[in-house]
XYZ file of C-alpha atoms in Angstrom:
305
model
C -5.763 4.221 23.888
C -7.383 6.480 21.751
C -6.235 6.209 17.815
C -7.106 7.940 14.866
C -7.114 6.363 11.818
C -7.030 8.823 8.924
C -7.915 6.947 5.156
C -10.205 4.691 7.449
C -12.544 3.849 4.010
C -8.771 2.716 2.278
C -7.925 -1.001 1.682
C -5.356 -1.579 4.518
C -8.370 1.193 6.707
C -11.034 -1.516 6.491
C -9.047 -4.354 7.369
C -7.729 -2.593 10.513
C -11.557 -1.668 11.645
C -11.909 -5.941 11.742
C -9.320 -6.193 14.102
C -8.522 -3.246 16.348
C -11.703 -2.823 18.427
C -12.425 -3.538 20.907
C -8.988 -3.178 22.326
C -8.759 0.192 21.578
C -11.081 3.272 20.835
C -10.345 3.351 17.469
C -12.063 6.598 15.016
C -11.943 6.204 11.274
C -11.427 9.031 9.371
C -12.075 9.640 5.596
C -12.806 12.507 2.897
C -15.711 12.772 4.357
C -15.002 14.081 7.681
C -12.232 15.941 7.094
C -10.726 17.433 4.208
C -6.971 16.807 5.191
C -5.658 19.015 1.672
C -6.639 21.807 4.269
C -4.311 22.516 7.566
C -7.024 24.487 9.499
C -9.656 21.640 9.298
C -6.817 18.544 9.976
C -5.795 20.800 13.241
C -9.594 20.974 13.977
C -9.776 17.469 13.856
C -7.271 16.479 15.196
C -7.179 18.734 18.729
C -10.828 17.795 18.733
C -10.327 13.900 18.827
C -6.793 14.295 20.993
C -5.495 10.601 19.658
C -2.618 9.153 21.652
C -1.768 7.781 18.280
C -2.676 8.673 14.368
C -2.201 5.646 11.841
C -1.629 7.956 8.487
C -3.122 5.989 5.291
C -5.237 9.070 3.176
C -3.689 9.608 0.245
C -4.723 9.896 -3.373
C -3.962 6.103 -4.682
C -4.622 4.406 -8.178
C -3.115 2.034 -10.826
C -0.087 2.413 -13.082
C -2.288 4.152 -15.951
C -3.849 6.908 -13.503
C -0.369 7.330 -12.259
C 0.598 8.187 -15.844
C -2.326 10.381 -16.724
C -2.527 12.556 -13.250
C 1.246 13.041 -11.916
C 0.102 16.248 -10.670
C -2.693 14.958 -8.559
C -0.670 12.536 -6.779
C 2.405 14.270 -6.386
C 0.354 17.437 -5.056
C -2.896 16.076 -3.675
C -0.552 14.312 -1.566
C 1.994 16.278 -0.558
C -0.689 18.475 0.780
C -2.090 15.614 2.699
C 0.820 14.218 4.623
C 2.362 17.786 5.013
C -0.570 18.764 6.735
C -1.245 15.360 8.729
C 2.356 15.400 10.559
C 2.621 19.104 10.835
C -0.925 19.104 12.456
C -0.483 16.203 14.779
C 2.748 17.534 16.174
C 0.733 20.794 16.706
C -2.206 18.896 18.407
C 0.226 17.118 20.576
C -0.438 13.561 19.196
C 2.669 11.566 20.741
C 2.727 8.665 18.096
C 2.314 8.715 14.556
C 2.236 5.639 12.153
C 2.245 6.433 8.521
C 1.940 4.045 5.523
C 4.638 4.878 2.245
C 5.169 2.304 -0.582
C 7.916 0.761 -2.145
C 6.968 3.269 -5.214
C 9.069 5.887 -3.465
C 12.242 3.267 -4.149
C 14.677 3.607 -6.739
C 13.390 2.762 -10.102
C 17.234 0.953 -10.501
C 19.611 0.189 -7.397
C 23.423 -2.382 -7.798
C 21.981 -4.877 -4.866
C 18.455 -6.184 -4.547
C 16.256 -7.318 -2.430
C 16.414 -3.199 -1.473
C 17.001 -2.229 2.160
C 15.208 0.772 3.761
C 18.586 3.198 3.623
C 18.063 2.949 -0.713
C 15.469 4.855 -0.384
C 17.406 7.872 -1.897
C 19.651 6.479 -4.065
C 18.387 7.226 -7.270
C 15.034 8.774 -9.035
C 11.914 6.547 -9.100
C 10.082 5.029 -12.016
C 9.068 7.618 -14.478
C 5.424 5.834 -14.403
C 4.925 6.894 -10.588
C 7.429 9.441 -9.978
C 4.243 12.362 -8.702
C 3.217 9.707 -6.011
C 7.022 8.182 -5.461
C 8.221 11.914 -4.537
C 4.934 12.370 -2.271
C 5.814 9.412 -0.531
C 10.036 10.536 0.005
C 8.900 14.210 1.002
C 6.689 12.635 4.193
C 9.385 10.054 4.995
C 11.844 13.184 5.363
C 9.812 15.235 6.849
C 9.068 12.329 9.556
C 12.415 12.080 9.865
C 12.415 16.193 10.219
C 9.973 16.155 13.078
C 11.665 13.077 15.218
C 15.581 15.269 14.971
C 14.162 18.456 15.827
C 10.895 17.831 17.687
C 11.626 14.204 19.566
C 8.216 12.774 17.778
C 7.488 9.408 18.310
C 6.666 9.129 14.134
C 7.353 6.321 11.955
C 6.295 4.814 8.702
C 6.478 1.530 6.895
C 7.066 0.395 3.336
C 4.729 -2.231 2.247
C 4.649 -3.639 -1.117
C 2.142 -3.749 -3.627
C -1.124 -4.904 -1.615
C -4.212 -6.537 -2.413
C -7.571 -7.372 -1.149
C -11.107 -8.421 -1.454
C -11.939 -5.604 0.099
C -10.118 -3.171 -2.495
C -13.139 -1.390 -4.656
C -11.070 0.340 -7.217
C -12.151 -0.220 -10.953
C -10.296 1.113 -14.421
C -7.474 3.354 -14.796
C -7.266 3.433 -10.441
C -7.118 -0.571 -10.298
C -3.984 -2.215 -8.525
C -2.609 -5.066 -10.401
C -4.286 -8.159 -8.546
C -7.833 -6.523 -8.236
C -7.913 -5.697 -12.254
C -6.842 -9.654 -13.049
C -9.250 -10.945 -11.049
C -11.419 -8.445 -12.450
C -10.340 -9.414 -16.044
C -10.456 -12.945 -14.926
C -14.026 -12.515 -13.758
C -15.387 -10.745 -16.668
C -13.928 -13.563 -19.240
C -15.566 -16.178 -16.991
C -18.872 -13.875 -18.064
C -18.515 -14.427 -21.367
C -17.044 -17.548 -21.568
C -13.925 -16.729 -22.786
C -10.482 -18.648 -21.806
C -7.921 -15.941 -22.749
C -6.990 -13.376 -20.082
C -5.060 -10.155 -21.663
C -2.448 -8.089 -19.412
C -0.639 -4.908 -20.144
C 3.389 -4.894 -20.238
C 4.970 -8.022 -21.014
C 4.675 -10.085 -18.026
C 8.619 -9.992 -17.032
C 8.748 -7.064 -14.097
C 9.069 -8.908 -11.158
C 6.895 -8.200 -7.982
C 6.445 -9.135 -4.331
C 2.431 -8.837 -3.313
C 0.984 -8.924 -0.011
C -2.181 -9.332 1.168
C -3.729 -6.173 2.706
C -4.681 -7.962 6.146
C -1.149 -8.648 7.226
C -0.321 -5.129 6.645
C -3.134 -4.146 9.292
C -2.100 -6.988 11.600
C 1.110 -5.725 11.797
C -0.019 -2.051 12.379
C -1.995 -3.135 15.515
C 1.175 -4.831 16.898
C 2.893 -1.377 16.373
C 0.589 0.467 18.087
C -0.268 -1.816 20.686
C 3.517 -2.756 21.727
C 4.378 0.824 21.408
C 6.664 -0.166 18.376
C 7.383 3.048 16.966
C 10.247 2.115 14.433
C 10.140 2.627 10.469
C 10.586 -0.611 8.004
C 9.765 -2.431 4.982
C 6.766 -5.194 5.154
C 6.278 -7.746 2.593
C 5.925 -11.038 1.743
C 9.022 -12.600 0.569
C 8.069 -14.233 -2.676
C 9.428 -12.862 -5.383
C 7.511 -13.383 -9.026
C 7.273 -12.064 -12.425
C 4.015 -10.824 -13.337
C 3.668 -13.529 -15.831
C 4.444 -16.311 -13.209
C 1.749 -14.296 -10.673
C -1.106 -14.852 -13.402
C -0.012 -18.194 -13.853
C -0.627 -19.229 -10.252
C -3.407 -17.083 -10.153
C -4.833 -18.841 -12.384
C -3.502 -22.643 -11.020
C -5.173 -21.857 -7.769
C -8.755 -20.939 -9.510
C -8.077 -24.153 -11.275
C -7.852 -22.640 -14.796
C -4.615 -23.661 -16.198
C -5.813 -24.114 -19.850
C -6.475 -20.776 -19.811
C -4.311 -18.384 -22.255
C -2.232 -15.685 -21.489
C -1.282 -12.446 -23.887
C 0.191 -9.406 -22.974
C 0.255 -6.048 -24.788
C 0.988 -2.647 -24.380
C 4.650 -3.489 -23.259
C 5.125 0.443 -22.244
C 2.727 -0.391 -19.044
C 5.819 -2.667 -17.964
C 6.695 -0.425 -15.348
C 9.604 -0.941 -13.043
C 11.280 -3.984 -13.684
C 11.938 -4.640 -10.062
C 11.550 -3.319 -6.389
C 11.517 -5.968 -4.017
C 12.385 -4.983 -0.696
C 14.068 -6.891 2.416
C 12.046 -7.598 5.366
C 15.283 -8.612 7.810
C 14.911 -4.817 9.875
C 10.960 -6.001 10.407
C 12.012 -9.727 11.520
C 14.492 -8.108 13.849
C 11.520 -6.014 15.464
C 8.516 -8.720 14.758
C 10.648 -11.702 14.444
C 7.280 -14.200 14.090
C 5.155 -13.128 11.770
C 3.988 -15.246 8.630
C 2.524 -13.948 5.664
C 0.169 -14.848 2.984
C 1.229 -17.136 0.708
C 0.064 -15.757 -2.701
C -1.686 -18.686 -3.867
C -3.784 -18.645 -0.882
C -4.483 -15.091 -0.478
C -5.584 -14.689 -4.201
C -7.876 -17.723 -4.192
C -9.522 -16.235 -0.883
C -9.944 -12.695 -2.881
C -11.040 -13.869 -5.310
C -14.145 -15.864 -4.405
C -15.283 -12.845 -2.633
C -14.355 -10.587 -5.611
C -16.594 -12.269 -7.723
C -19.428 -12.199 -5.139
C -19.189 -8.486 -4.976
C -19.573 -8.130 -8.734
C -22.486 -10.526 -9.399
């Protein structure tokens, strides 16, 4: 099995390159081999490398604040991208197709939560990512597009928010967990014992850990799974009880916590149900929080010293 990775330098990218060779012939693809904002060189690429499958993870990506700043960027940048991605692998003849959305592309508001893959639609996003929230609905329709007129093979899934030791992003384009343990870090520097968070603290979240994400893709492509669902770890927190146990499990509970800037808040709350994925990977255990962010963080902190 040949498979093409595309974002192959991307969190969820790296963690799959541990773990997917040597069963397969795996080819990582990023910005740097292909620009995939422009059809004629994805095609190239693509017909060129003739993968039996392409797992789809390119995309312009950043924190809450670079969402704000640069709507246009990710709504276009990545329209662009997965337009020309699924267009050009139906073209190329690539039979399977696994691409990665986000819970971003949910509802900002829905009556019944934890939210089921059909809510999808059923309402705008949050304001704060709507560019990259309508990036992500345009490829799941036009997945959807392909399969009902074209028999594809494509799929996607809906992870939530991820993290990762091996995420590098810094500032504005840092996800939640790597910028607290960044904070975190950077206090320990100069000795301080007060760690300060945008929002409020009271949007709840569901994180998991990057790794599971890319375990999960292998058993997709490897058991020819080629159906679309939500993956996450079940627990459920605030973002004030997710510093809290960060900070428990890096045994720093006299540490203080302030938050300001409530307008970062964000949405209040997406959590997502994973019952579809346990009816199609019934086994699977995730993460626990507490032990994925102790494990990040030790080799966060390497990285930065």
């Amino acid at each position: 099995m040949i498979i093409l990775v595309t974002g192959g330098t991307s969190t969820v990218g790296k963690h799959l390159k541990k773990i997917l060779q040597p069963l397969s012939q795996a080819i990582y693809h990023s910005s740097d081999n292909c620009d995939l904002s422009n059809y004629d060189q994805t095609l190239k690429a693509f017909q060129e490398i003739s993968p039996d499958i392409i797992i789809h993870l390119a995309g312009v990506v950043g924190g809450i604040q670079d969402n704000i700043d640069r709507p246009v960027d990710y709504l276009e940048q990545n329209l662009l991208i997965n337009t020309n991605v699924i267009k050009a692998a139906h073209k190329a003849g690539v039979d399977r197709l696994i691409a990665l959305s986000s819970t971003c592309a949910y509802p900002d508001k829905v009556d019944t939560y934890p939210m089921i893959e059909e809510d999808v639609f059923k309402g705008p996003p949050t304001p704060t990512n709507f560019g990259y929230a309508y990036s992500k609905r345009c490829m799941i329709s036009l997945i959807e597009a392909y399969n009902k007129q074209y028999n594809t093979n494509y799929c996607y899934i809906t992870p939530s928010n991820l993290y990762s030791e091996l995420d590098t992003h810094k500032n504005k384009k840092a996800h939640y967990v790597t910028a607290l343990l960044d904070k975190i870090i950077e206090q320990e520097k100069l000795g301080g014992t007060t760690l300060k968070l945008l929002g409020t603290g009271k949007p709840l979240r569901q994180f998991t850990y990057a790794g599971d994400v890319a375990a999960i893709i292998k058993m997709m492509a490897h058991d020819s799974i080629n159906e679309s669902f939500n993956i996450s770890n079940p627990e459920t927190y605030s973002i004030h009880e997710l510093a809290t146990i960060t900070l428990k499990a890096l045994d720093k509970e006299n540490w203080n916590i302030v938050y300001d800037s409530p307008e970062l808040d964000g949405q209040y709350r997406k959590d997502v149900s994973i019952a579809r994925m346990k009816e199609i990977i019934p086994n699977y255990t995730f993460t626990k929080f507490a032990e994925g962010i102790k494990k990040v963080y030790i080799l966060r902190k390497k990285q930065t010293n």
